[in-house]
XYZ file of C-alpha atoms in Angstrom:
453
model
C -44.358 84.436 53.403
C -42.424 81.315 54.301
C -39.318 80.746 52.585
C -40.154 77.280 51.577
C -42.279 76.887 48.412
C -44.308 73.415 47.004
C -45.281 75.653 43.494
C -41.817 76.387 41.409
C -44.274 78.842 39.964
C -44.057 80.825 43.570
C -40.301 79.919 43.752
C -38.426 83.670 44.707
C -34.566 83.512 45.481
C -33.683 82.018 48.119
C -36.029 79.780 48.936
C -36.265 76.117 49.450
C -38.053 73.956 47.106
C -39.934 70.984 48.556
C -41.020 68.337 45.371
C -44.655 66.709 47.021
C -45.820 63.828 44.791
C -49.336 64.181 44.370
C -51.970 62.439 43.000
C -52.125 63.953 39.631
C -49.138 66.263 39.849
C -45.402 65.272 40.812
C -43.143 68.092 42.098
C -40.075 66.141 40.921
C -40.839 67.382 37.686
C -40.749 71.006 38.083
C -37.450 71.134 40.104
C -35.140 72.808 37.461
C -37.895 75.491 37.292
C -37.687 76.452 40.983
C -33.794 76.576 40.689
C -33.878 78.486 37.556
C -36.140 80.653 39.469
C -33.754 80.982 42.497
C -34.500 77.857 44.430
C -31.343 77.762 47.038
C -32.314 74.113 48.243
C -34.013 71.082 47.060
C -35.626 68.467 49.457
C -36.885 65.359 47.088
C -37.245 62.066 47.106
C -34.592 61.169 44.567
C -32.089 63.122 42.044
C -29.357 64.558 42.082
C -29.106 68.714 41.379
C -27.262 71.215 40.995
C -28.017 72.677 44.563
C -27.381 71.758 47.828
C -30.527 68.782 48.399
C -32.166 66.818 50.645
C -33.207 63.346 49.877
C -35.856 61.925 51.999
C -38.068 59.256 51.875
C -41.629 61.285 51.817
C -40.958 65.050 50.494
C -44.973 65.375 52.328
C -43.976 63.895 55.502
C -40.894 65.758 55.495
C -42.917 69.285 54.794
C -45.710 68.689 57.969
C -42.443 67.950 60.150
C -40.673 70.853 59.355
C -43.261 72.989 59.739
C -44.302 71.495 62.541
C -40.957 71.920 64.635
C -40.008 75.312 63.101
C -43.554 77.357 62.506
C -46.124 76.475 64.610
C -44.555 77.828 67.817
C -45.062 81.285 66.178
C -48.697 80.725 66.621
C -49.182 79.740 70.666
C -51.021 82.896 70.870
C -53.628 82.920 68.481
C -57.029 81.437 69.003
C -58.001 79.085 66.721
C -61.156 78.569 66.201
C -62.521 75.455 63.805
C -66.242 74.875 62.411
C -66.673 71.542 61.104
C -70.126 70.284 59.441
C -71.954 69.253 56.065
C -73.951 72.432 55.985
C -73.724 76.058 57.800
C -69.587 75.595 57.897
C -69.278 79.257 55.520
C -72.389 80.915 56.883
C -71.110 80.025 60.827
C -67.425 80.864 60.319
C -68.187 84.668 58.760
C -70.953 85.132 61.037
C -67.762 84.174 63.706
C -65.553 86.666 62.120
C -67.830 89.376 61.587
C -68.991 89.455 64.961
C -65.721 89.329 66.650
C -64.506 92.310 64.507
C -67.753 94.250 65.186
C -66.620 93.545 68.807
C -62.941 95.123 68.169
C -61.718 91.974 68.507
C -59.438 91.291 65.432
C -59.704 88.266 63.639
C -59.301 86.405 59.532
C -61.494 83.997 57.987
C -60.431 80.770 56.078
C -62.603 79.222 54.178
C -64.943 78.748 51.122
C -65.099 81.989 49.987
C -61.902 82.900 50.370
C -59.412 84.503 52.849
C -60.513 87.407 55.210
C -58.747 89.400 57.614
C -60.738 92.068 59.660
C -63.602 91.711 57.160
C -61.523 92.018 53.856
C -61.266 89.998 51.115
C -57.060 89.377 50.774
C -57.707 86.718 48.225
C -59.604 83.715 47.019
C -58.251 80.343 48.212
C -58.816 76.860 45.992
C -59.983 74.832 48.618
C -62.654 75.141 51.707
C -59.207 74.123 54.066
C -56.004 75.016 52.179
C -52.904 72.537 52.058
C -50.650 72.566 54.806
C -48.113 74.891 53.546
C -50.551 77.523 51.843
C -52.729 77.735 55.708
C -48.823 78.393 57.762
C -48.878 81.143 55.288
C -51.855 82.608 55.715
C -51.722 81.898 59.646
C -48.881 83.975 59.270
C -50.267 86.909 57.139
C -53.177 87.087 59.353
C -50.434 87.296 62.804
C -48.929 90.189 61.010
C -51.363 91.863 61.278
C -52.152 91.905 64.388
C -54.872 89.254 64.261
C -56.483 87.649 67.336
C -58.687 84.860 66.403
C -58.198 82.675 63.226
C -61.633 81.144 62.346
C -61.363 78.050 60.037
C -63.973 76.326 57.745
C -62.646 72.590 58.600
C -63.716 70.127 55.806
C -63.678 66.446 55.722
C -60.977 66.314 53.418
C -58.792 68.249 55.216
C -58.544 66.622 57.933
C -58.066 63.213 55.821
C -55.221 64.413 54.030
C -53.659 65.832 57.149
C -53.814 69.416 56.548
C -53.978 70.563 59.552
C -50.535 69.427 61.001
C -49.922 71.289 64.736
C -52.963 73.564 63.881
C -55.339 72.908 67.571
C -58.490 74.997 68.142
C -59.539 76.556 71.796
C -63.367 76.070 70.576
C -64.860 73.753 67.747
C -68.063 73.791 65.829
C -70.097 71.189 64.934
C -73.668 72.423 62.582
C -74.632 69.023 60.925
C -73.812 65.637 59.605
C -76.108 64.951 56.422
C -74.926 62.788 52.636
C -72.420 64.646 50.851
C -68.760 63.556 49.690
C -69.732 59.700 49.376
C -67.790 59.561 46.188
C -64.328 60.089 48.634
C -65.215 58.303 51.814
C -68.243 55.837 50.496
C -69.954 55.555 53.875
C -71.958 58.331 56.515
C -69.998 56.141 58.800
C -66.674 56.806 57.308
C -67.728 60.599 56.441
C -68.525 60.815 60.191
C -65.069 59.178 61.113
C -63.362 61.535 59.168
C -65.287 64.403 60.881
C -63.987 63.125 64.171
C -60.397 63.904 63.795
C -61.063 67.177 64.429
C -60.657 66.029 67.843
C -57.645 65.275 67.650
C -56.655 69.012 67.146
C -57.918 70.276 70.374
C -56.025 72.278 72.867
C -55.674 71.234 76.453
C -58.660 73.264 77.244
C -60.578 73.576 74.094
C -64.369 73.286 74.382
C -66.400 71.208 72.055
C -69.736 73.308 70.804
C -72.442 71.092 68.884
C -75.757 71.005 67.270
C -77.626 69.155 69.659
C -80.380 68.176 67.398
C -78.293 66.498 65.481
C -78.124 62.631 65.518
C -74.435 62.456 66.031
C -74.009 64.607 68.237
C -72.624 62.725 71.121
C -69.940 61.422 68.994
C -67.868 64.522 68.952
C -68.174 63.957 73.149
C -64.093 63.687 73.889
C -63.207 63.381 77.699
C -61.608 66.023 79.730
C -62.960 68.699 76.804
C -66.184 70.517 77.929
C -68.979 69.637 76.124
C -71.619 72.420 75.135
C -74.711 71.954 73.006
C -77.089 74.396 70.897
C -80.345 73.300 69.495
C -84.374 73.000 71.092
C -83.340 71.177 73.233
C -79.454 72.814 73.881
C -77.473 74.681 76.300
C -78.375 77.669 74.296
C -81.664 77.051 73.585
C -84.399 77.910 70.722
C -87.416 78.933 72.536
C -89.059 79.963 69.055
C -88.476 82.259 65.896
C -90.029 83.794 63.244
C -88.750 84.241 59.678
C -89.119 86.682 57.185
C -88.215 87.499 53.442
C -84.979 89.494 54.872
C -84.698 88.689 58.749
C -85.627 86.137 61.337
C -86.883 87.076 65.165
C -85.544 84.859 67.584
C -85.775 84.041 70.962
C -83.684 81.360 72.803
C -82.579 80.841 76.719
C -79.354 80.174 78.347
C -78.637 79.574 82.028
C -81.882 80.480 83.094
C -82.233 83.706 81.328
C -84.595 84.740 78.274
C -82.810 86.741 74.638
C -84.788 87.946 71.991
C -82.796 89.011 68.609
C -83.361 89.920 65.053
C -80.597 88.399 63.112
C -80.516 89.960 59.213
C -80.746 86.378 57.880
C -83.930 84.305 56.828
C -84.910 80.603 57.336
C -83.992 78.149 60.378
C -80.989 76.836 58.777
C -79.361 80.241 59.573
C -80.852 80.240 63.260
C -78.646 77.422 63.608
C -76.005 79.365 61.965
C -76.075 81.990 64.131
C -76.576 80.333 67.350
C -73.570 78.879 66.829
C -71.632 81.569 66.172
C -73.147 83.251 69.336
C -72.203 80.239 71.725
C -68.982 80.144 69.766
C -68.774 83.967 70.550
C -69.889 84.256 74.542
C -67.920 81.003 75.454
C -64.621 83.104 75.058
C -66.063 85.386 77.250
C -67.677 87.751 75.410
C -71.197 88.949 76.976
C -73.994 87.880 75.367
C -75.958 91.257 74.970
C -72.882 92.545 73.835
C -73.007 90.169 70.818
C -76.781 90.768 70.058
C -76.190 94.678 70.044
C -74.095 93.820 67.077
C -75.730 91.605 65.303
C -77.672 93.576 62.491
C -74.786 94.796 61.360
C -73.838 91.163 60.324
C -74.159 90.058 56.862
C -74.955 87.092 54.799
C -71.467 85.436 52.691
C -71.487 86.177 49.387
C -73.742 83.287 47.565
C -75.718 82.493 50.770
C -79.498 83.251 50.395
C -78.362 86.272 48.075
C -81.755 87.859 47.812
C -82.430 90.028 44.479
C -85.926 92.129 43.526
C -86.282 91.070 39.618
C -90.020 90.803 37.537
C -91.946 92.044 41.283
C -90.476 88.601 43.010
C -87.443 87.857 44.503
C -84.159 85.616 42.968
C -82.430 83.991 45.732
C -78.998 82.836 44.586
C -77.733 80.508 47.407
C -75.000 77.833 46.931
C -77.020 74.726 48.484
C -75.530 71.811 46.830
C -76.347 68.715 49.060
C -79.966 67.274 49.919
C -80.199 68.345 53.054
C -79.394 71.921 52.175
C -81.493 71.903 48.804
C -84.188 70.920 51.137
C -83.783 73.370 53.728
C -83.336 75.955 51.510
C -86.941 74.988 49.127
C -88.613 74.325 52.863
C -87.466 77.907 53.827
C -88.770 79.919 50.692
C -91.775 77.561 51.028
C -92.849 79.106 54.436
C -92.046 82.540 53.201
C -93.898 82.102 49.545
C -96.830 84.404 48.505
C -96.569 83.051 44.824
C -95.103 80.344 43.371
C -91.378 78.831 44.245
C -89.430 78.480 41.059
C -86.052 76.151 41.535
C -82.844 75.986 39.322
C -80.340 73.213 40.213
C -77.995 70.766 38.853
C -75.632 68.137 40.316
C -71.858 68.657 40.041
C -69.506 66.045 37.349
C -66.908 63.841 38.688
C -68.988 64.027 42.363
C -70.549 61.140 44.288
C -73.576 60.313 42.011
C -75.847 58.444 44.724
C -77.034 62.219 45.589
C -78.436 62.894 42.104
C -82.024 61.495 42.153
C -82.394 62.145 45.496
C -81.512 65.706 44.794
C -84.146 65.889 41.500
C -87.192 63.927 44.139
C -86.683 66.300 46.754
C -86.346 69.523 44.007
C -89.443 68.650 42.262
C -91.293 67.866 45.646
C -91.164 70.822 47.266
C -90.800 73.309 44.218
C -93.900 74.094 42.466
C -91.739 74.547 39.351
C -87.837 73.276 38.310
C -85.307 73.778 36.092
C -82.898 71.481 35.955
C -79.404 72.756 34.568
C -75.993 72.153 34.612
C -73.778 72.844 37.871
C -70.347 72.105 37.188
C -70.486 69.059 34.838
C -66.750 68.792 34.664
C -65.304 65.963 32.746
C -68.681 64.381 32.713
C -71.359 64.487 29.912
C -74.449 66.600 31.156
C -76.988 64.377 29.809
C -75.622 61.755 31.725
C -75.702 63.870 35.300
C -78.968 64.824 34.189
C -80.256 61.365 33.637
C -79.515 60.610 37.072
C -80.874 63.290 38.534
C -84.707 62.185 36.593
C -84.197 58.800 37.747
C -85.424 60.286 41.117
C -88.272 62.349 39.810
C -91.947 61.362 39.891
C -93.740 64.803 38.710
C -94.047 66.627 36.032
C -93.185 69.667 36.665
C -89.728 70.897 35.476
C -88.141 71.137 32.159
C -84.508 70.485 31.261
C -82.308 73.579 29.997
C -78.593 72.410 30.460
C -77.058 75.477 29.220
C -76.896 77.455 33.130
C -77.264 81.408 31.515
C -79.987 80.512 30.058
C -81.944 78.651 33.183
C -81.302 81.801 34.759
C -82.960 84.040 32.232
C -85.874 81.661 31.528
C -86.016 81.022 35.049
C -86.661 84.849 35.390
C -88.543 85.165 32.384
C -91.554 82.554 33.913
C -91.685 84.446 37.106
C -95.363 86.040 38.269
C -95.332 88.840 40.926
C -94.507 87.130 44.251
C -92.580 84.199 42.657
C -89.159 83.502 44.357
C -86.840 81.793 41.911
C -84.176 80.118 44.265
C -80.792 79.745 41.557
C -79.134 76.824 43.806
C -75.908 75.048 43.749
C -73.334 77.889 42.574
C -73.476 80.362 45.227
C -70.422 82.634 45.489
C -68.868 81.093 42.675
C -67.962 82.644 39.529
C -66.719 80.392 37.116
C -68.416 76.636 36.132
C -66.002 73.866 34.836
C -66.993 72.159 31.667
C -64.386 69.763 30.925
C -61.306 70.470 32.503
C -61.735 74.208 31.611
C -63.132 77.336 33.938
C -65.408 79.874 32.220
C -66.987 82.562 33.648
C -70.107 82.230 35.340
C -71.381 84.151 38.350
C -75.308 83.113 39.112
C -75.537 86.867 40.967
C -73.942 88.494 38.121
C -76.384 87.019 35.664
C -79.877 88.367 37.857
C -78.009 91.673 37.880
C -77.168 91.657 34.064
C -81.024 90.501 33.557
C -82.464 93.520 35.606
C -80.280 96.189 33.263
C -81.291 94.526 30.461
């Protein structure tokens, strides 16, 4: 761990104490804290203290320089790898990991779901990209241990806030552009925008790898960077596949040459997933074979298509929380379906709102039931969130149960042999915020406590 600490909560002797004015939190405040708790130094942007301090004029500014010019040497050689995208960015970046461990070829995961290295869970992280600080600690964790490759879910707002200060990748991912985040950037233009500063944390000879069937595509095009595509129509390229309740046959070309694979994942969305990971993979250098001979031991990310046997069906707990993926993921089950497709969702509080009724149209077209329920409503009344999720709704066929446990059990509770029930939204996570307070909630947990019951 670095000695230089942003939480005087994390403050051991010793260390320096850096007071970062947030948006809703100001570091000034807890400044006797961290000395009481051993602080050595104080870097602020005014006061005076009973320690040796630092005034500057930007205590943030200050803490990306400083790291900058004293850390990120230590890293030179790991491989940084960076996956960037509305959709796929968890599902891609373990698939990356897991493969290059299978491989022997050590590596850590940052991302949604948490911190990884060599296929453990170290710990759960708050955000998809950690601040600045928190990801030079983890980078250095990981190097400890002997790691290799760092493979990083990069969001949107990461790379607006600057998180990523010195951190440059040798290969970047691109899955998919599609609405989500409009209540932060407003525009697909400006969401786009802010996708394209990944580029500016490339190496000298970092290559670019994007989904070619993707409109935007050729935006993430930067010169003197090579350029490699995935898609129908891609570099590596889907000849066909064939999907199935628990795998999907595929068979794709590249440079001349024919591959057929059975990846342990269902739908198309996750052929995309894994094709990327595979270019990702084999662009390093790694044979191609090699990486298909290890593919079925690969695994799913926890709340991604989570597939459970309940009432002679199948629950599908999957954390599909845009349009696009909500309708990927129905479309999916749809092709698969012997009975009836059963859908649970909600739209998140305090989140860009314009998503809502699309989100309820596309739900209730392509489900042949729904059950619209709270996702994390946050400071926002329910009935409100669900109001503008029905504004988009045009069928009759869903009911409203706000309370999420229960969804889940009536959602179970309707189900004919052959139904899937897809619980969307939630995924991997085990808590839902009601107000400004967490309570426990796993969607998994509660198909698992139905079956015992």
């Amino acid at each position: 761990m670095l000695k230089i600490k942003t939480n005087s909560k994390l403050v051991e002797p010793g260390d320096t104490f850096v007071a970062i004015k947030g948006n809703t939190v100001d570091g000034h405040q807890y400044i006797e804290e961290a000395i009481n708790k051993g602080a050595r130094f104080i870097v602020a942007e005014h006061g005076e203290y009973k320690v040796p301090t630092l005034i500057v004029k930007d205590t943030t500014e200050y803490l990306r320089e400083t790291l900058s010019k004293d850390y990120s040497k230590d890293f030179k050689d790991l491989k940084f790898i960076g996956i960037t995208g509305t959709n796929g960015k968890t599902t891609t970046a373990l698939l990356t990991s897991e493969t290059l461990n299978e491989l022997g070829e050590s590596s850590a995961y940052i991302g949604t779901i948490g911190f990884y290295i060599n296929g453990e869970l170290v710990r759960e992280l708050p955000n998809t990209t950690p601040d600045i600080l928190t990801l030079y600690n983890l980078i250095y964790e990981a190097k400890e241990q002997g790691v290799k490759y760092i493979v990083m879910e990069v969001s949107s707002q990461a790379l607006s806030y600057d998180r990523l200060t010195n951190i440059n990748y040798s290969i970047i991912g691109f899955t998919n552009l599609t609405e989500d985040h409009l209540d932060y950037h407003k525009t697909m233009e400006n969401y786009l925008n802010a996708k394209l500063l990944i580029l500016d944390h490339l190496k000298d000879d970092a290559k670019i790898i994007v989904n070619s069937d993707d409109p935007v595509h050729d935006r993430f095009k930067k010169e003197g960077h090579k350029f490699i595509t995935f898609g129908f129509n891609g570099d590596y390229k889907i000849n066909n596949f064939d999907t199935g309740a628990a795998e999907t046959k595929l068979n794709f070309s590249f440079d001349n040459k024919d591959y057929d694979v059975v990846i342990p994942l269902t739908s198309k969305f996750n052929v995309y997933n894994y094709l990327t990971m595979l270019s990702i993979v084999h662009e390093y250098g790694i044979d191609i074979n090699k990486i298909i001979k290890e593919t079925p031991n690969l695994k799913a990310p926890k709340g991604r298509c989570e597939t459970y046997k309940v009432n002679h069906g199948y629950a599908i707990v999957d954390y599909a929380h845009t349009p696009d993926a909500v309708e990927k993921v129905i479309t999916a089950y749809n092709e698969l379906k012997k009975g009836k497709v059963i859908t649970i969702v909600g739209c998140g509080g305090d989140r860009d709102p314009k998503k809502r009724p699309i989100m309820g149209s596309i739900a209730t077209e392509l489900s042949d039931y729904v059950i619209f329920s709270n996702d994390n409503p946050r400071t926002e009344n329910p009935e409100d969130i669900m109001k503008d999720i029905l504004e988009g709704v045009k069928k009759d066929n869903y009911e409203v149960i706000l309370d999420r446990r229960e969804a889940i059990k009536h959602g179970i509770d309707i189900m004919k042999p052959n139904d899937i029930l897809l619980i969307l939204g939630k995924g991997h996570e085990n808590y839902q915020i009601i107000g400004k307070t967490k309570i426990h909630l796993d969607d998994a947990e509660e198909v698992l406590n139905y079956k015992s019951n």
